[in-house]
Coordinates of C-alpha atoms and ligand atoms in Angstrom, one line a residue:
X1 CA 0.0 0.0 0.0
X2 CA 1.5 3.2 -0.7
X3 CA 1.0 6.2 1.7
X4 CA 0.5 8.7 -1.3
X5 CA -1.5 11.5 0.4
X6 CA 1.5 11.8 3.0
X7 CA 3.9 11.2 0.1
X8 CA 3.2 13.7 -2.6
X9 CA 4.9 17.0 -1.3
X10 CA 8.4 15.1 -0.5
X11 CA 11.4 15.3 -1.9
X12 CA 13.8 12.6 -3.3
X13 CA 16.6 12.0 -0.9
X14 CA 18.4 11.7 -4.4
X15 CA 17.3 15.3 -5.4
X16 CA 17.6 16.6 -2.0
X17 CA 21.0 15.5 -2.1
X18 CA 21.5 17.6 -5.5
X19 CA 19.9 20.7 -4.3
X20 CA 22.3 20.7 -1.3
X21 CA 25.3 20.1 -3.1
X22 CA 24.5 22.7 -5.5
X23 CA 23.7 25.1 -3.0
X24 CA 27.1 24.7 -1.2
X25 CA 30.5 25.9 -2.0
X26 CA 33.8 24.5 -0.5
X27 CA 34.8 27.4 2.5
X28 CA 37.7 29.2 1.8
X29 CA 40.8 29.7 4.5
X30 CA 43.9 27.2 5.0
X31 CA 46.0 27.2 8.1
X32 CA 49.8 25.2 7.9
X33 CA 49.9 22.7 10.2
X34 CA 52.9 20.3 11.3
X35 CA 52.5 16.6 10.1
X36 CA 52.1 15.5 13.8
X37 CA 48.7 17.9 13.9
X38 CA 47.7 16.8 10.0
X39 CA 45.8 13.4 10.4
X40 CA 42.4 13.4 8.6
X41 CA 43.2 17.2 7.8
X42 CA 42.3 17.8 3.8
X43 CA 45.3 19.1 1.5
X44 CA 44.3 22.8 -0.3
X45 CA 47.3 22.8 -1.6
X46 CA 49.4 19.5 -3.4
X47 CA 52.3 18.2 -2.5
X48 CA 55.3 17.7 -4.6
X49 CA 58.6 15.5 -4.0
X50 CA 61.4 17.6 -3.5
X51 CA 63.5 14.3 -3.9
X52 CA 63.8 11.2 -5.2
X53 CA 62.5 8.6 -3.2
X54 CA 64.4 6.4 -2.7
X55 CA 67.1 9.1 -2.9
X56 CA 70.1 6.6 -3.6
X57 CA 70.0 2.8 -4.6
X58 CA 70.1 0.9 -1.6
X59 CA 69.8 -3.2 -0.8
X60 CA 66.4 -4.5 -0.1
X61 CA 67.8 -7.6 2.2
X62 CA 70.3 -8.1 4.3
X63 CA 73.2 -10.4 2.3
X64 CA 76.2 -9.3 -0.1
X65 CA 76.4 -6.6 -3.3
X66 CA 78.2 -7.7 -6.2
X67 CA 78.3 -7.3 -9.6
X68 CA 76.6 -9.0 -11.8
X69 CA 79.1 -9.2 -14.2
X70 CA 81.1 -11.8 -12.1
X71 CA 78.1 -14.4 -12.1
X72 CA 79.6 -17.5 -13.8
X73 CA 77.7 -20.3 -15.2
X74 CA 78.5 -22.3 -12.3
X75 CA 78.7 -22.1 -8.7
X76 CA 82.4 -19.4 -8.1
X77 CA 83.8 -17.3 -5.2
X78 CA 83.9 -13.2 -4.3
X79 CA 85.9 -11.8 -1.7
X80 CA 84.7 -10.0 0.9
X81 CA 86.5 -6.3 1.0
X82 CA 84.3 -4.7 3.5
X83 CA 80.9 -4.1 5.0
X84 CA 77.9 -1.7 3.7
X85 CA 75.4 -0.4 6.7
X86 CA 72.1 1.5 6.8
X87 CA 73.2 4.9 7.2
X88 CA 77.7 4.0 7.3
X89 CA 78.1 3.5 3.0
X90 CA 81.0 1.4 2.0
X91 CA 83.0 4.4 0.5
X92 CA 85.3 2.4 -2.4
X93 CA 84.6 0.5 -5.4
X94 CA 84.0 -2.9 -6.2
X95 CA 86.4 -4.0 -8.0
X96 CA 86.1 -7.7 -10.4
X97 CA 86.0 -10.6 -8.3
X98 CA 84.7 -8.5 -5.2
X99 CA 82.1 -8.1 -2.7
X100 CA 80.2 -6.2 -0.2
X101 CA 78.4 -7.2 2.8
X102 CA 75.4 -5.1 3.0
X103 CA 72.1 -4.4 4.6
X104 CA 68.9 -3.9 4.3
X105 CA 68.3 0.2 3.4
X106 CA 72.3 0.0 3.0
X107 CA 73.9 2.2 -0.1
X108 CA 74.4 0.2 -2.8
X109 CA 78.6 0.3 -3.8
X110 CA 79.6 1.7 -6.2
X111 CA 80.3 -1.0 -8.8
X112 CA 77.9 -3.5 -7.7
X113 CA 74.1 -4.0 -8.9
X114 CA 72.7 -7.0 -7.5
X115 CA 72.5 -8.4 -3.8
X116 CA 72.2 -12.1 -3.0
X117 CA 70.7 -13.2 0.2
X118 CA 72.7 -14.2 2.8
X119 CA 70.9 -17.0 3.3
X120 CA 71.6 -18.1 -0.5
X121 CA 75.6 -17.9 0.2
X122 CA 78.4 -19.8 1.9
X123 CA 80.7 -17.8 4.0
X124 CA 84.4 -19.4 4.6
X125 CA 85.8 -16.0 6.4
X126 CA 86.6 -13.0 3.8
X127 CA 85.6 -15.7 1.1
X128 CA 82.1 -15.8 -0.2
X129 CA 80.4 -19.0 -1.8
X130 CA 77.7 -18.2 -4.2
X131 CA 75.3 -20.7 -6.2
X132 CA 74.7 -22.1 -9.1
X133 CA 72.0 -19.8 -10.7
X134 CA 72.8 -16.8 -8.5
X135 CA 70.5 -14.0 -10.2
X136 CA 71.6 -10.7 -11.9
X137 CA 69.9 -7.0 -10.0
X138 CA 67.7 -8.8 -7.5
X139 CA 67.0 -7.5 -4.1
X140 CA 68.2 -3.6 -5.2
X141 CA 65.4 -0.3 -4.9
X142 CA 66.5 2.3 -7.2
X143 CA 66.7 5.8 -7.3
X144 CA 63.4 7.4 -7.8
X145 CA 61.3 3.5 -8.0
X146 CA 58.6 4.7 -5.7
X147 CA 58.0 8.6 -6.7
X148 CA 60.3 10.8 -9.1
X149 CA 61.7 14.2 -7.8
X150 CA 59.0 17.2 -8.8
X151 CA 56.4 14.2 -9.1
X152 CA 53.0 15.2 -7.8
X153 CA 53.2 13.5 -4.4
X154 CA 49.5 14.3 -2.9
X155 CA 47.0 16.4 -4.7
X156 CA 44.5 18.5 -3.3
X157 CA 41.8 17.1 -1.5
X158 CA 43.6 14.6 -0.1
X159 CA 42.6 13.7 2.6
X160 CA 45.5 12.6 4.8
X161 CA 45.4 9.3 6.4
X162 CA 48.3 7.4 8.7
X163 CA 50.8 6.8 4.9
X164 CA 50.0 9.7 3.4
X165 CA 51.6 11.3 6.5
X166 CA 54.5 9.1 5.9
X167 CA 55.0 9.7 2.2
X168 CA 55.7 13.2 3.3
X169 CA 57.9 12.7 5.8
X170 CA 59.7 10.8 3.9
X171 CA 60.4 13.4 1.7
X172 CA 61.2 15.5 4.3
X173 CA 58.0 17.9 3.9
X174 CA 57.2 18.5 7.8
X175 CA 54.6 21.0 7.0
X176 CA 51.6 21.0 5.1
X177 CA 48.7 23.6 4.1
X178 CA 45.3 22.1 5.0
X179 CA 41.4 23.7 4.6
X180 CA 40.8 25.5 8.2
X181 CA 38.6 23.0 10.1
X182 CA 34.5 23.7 9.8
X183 CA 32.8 25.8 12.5
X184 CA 30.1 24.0 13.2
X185 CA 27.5 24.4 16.4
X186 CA 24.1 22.1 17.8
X187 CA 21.7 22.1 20.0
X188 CA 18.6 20.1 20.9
X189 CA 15.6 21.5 21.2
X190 CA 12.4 20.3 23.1
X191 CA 10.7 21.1 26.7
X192 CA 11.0 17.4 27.6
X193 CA 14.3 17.0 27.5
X194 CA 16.6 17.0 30.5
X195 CA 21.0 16.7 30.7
X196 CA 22.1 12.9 31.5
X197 CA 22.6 13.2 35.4
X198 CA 19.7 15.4 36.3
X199 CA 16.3 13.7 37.9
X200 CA 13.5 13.0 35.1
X201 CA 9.8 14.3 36.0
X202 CA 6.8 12.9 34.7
X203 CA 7.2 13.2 30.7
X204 CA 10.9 14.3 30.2
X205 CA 13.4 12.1 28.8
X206 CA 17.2 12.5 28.5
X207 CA 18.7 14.8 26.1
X208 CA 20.2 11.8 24.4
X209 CA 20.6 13.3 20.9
X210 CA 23.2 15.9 21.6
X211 CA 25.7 12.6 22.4
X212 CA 25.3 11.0 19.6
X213 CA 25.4 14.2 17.4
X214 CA 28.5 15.1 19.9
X215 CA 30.4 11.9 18.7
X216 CA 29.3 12.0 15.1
X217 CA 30.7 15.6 14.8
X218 CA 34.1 14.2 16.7
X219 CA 36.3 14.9 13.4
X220 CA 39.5 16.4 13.0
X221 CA 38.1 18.9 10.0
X222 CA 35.4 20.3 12.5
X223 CA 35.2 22.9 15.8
X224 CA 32.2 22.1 17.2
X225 CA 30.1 24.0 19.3
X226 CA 27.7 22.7 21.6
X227 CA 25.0 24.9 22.3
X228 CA 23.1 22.7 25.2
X229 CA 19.1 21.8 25.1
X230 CA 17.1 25.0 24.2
X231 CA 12.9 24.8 25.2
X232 CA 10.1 24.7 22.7
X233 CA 10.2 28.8 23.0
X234 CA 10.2 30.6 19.4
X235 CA 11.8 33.3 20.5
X236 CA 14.7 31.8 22.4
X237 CA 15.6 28.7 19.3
X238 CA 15.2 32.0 16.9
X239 CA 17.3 33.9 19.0
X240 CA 19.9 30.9 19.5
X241 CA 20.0 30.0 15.7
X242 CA 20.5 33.4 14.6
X243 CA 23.6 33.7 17.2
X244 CA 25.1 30.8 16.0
X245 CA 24.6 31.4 13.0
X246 CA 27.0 34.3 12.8
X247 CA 30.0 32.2 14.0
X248 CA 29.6 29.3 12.2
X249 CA 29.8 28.2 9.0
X250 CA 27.3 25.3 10.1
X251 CA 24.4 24.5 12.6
X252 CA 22.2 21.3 13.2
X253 CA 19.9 21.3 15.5
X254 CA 17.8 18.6 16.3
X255 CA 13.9 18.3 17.1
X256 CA 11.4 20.7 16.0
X257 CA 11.3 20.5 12.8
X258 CA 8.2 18.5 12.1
X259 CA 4.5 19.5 11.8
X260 CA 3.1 20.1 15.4
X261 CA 2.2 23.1 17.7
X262 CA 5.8 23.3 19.2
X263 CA 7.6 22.2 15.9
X264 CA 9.1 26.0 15.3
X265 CA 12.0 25.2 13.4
X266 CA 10.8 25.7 9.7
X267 CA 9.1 28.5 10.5
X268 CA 11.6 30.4 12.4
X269 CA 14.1 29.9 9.4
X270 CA 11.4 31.0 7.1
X271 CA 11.6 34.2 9.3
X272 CA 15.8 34.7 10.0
X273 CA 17.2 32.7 6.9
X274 CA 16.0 31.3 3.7
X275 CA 14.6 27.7 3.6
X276 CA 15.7 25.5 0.5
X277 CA 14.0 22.2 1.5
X278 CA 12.2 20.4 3.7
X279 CA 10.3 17.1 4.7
X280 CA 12.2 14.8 2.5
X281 CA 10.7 11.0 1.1
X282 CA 12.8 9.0 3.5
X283 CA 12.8 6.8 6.5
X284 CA 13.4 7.8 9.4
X285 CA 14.1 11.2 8.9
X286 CA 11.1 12.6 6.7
X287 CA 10.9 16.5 8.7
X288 CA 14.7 17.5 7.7
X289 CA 14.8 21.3 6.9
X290 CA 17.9 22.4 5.0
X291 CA 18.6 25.9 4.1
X292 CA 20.8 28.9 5.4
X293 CA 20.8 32.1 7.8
X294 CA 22.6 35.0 6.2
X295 CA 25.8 32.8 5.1
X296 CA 25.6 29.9 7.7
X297 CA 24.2 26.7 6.3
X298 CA 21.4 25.1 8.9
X299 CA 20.1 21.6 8.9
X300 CA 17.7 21.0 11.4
X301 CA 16.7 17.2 12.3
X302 CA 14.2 15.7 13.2
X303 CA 13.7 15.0 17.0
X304 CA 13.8 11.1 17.1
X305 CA 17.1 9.9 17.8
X306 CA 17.3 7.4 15.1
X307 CA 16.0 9.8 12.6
X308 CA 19.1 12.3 13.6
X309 CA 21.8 9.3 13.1
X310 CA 20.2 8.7 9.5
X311 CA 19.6 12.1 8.7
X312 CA 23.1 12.9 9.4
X313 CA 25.1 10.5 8.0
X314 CA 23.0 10.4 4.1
X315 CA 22.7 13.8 4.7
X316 CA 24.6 16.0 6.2
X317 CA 27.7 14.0 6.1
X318 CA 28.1 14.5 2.7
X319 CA 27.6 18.1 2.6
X320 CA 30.0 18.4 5.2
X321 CA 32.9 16.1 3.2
X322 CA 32.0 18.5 0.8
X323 CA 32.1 21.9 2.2
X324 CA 35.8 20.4 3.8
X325 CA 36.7 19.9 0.0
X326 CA 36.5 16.2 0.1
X327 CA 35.4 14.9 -3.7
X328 CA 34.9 11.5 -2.4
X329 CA 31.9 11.7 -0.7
X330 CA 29.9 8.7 -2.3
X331 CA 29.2 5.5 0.4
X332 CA 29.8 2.1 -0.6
X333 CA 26.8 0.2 -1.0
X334 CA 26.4 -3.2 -2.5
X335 CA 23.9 -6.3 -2.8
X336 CA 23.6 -8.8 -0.1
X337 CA 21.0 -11.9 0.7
X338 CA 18.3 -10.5 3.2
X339 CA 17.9 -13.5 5.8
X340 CA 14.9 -11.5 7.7
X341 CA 11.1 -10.2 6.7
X342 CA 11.7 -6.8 6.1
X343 CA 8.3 -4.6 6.2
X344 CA 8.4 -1.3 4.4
X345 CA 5.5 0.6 2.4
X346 CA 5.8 2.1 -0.8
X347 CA 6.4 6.2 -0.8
X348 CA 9.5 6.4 1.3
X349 CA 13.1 5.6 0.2
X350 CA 14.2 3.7 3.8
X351 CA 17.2 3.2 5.3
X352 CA 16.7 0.0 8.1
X353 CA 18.9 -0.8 10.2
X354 CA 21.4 -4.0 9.3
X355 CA 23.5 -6.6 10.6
X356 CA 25.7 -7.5 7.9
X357 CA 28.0 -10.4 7.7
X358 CA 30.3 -12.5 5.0
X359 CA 29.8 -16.5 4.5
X360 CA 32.8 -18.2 4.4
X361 CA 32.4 -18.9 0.4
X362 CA 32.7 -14.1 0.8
X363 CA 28.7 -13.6 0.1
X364 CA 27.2 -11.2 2.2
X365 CA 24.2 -11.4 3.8
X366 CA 22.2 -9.2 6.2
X367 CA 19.4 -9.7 8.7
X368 CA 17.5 -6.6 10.6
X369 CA 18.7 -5.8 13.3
X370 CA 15.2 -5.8 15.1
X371 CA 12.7 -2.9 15.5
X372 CA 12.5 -0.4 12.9
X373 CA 11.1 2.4 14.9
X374 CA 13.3 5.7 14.8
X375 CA 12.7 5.8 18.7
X376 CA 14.5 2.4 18.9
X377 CA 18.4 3.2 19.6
X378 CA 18.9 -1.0 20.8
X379 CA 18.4 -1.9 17.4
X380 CA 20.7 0.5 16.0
X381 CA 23.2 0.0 18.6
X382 CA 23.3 -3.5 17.3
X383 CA 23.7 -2.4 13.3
X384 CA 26.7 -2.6 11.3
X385 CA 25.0 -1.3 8.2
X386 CA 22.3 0.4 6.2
X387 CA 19.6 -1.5 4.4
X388 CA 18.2 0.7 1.4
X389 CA 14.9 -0.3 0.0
X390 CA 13.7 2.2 -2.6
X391 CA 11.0 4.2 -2.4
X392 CA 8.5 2.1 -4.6
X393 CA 9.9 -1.1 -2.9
X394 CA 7.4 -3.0 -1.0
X395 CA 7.7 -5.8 2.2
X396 CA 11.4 -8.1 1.1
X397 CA 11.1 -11.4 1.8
X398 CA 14.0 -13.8 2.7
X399 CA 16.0 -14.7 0.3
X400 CA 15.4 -11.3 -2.1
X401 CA 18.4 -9.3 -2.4
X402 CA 18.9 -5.9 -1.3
X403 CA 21.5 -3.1 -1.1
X404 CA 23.4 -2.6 2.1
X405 CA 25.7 0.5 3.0
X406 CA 28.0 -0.6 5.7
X407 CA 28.5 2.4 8.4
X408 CA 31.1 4.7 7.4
X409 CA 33.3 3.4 4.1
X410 CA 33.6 6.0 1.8
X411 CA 34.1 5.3 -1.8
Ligands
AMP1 P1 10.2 16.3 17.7 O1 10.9 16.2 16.4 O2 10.7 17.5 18.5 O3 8.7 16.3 17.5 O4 10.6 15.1 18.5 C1 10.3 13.8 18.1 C2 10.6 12.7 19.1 O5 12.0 12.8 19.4 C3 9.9 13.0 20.4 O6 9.6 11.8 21.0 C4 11.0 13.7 21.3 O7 10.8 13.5 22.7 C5 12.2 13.0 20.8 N1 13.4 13.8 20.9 C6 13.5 15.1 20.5 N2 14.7 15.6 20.9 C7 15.4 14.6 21.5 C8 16.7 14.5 22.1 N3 17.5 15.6 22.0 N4 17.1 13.4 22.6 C9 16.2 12.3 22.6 N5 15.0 12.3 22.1 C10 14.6 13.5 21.6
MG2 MG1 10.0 18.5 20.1

């Protein structure tokens, strides 16, 4: 059955996702950072190798340089003149008939270009038995293998993970220019809520949104600002937003935003900003407004706490990947076999919450992980994943397949 009177005026999570993108531009302002303060940060500016790397051709196992000229067709001897060692070079040069015993990251002699292992040899003091079928240039790196001097290193929009950190100090760039972090502030709004620690009266609940929106904002490319519960008073959330709004390049609040007598949201951003969507076809999370106060961008979420989780990561997670100048800001998603009755009427795309797991032939499969209500945080709390059903997709049965977005992997 599809729910088409409540249906008709919603928009596409797909279009709603165009209309925001469009709507944003990447902030501008860098700061320099040092590479121990760089993790996660995203690159405005490439990087490009001021070296070589490697710098100089160096053994990749610990054993004995020669030249490969010497190799006989048979098993023959070298004699040991002296000893190569990570960061002491063997100064001379191999001569015919000579050797070098050398180490892993060890300069290469001059006049060799191979390494054996040492395992490979026989040693009878300074003289050095090799094999029978002892190769030519094994176990060498050379000079530039991994990046070329003046190479592009990192581009922009890189974000920079744990190697990408040790790329550049390997080419000895200790500094690096990054997009300045996002100014972002929340708050919750509603009368009933109360701070975890305080005594609940009749009707009030814990402010338990504010956490999870706390630890979902808990990024390096963010300064977050949290703004505390604020009651179901017009003035004081207009008054709040329009503050925030003039420090921050973002705000989310959460609650408020729906359709009843204390739901103020909408209109109050109808009043102080400009409103460019709301009440979007999905599941949880249908009263999302989006839209922006004078040059702040402002998403307000619904109130139900599993609503704000969904709501946030399809969509403002996205946005906000994009306003930090991330171009990768499209979720894996893929088919698996759905082990559980899934219920779901036509009208809304919905995103139920998963279990996901891999047989041991590698198919995935995925079973609910229990109540679908977006009051239910247990269920949640047990997910590893999205389920997606589209929005003309009825009940699944088990067996159907469907498409499952596991929590945070990014394409
Ligand atoms: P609303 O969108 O304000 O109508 O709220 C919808 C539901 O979410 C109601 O049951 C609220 O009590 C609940 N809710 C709203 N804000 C929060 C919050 N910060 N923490 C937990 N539940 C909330
Ligand atoms: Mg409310």
């Amino acid at each position: 059955m599809t729910d088409l009177c409540h249906t008709q005026s919603l928009i596409s999570i797909d279009q709603a996702l165009k209309n925001i993108s469009s709507a944003l531009s990447t902030l501008t302002g860098d700061e320099m950072l040092s590479l121990h303060t760089a993790k996660d940060r995203v690159l405005s500016v490439g990087c490009t190798a001021p070296i070589d790397l490697p710098t100089f051709a160096n053994s990749a196992m610990d054993g004995y340089a020669f030249n490969s000229a010497d190799i006989q067709s048979s098993d023959f001897d070298l004699l040991q003149i002296g000893i190569s060692w990570a960061g002491r070079p063997f100064k001379k040069t191999l001569k015919r008939g000579q050797c070098v015993r050398i180490f892993t990251g060890a300069v290469l002699p001059n006049g060799a270009d191979s390494v054996i292992m040492q395992e490979q040899v026989e040693i009878s003091d300074v003289t050095i038995h090799f094999p029978t079928n002892t190769q030519a240039q094994q176990h060498t790196r050379s000079v530039g293998e991994d990046v070329r001097q003046h190479d592009c290193l990192l581009p922009a929009g890189k974000q920079l993970t744990a190697i990408d950190l040790g790329l550049l100090a390997s080419a000895g760039i200790y500094q690096v220019q990054v997009k300045r972090k996002i100014r972002i502030a929340f708050f919750s709004t509603g009368d009933e809520l109360r701070p975890v620690g305080s005594q609940l009266s009749e009707g009030q609940i814990y402010d338990s949104n504010r956490y999870t929106l706390a630890a979902l904002l808990d990024n390096p490319c963010y300064q977050v600002s949290d703004l505390g519960v604020v009651a179901d008073n017009k003035a004081m959330i207009s008054q709040c937003l329009s503050q925030a709004a003039q420090s921050h390049d973002v705000v989310i609040t959460s609650g408020g935003a729906s359709v009843g007598d204390a739901d103020y949201i909408k209109q109050i951003l109808d009043e102080i900003g400009q409103v460019a969507l709301w009440k979007l076809a999905i599941k949880p999370g249908k009263p999302l407004a989006f839209g922006h106060i004078q040059g702040c961008y402002f998403f307000g979420l619904p109130g139900n706490p599993i609503s704000v989780l969904a709501t946030f990561q399809q969509i403002v997670t996205p946005a906000l990947r994009q306003l930090s100048g991330l171009t990768n800001n499209t979720p894996i998603r893929f088919q698996a076999i759905c082990n559980s009755n899934l219920y779901k009427q036509a009208g809304r795309q919905e995103f139920q919450r998963g279990v996901l797991s891999q047989t041991d032939a590698g198919e995935f499969e995925v079973i609910s992980a229990g109540k679908q209500g977006s009051n239910i945080l247990s269920a949640s709390s047990r997910a590893n994943c999205y389920i997606i059903l589209a929005q003309a997709q009825g009940d699944v049965i088990p067996g159907e397949s469907v498409l499952v977005e596991p929590f945070n992997l990014f394409l």
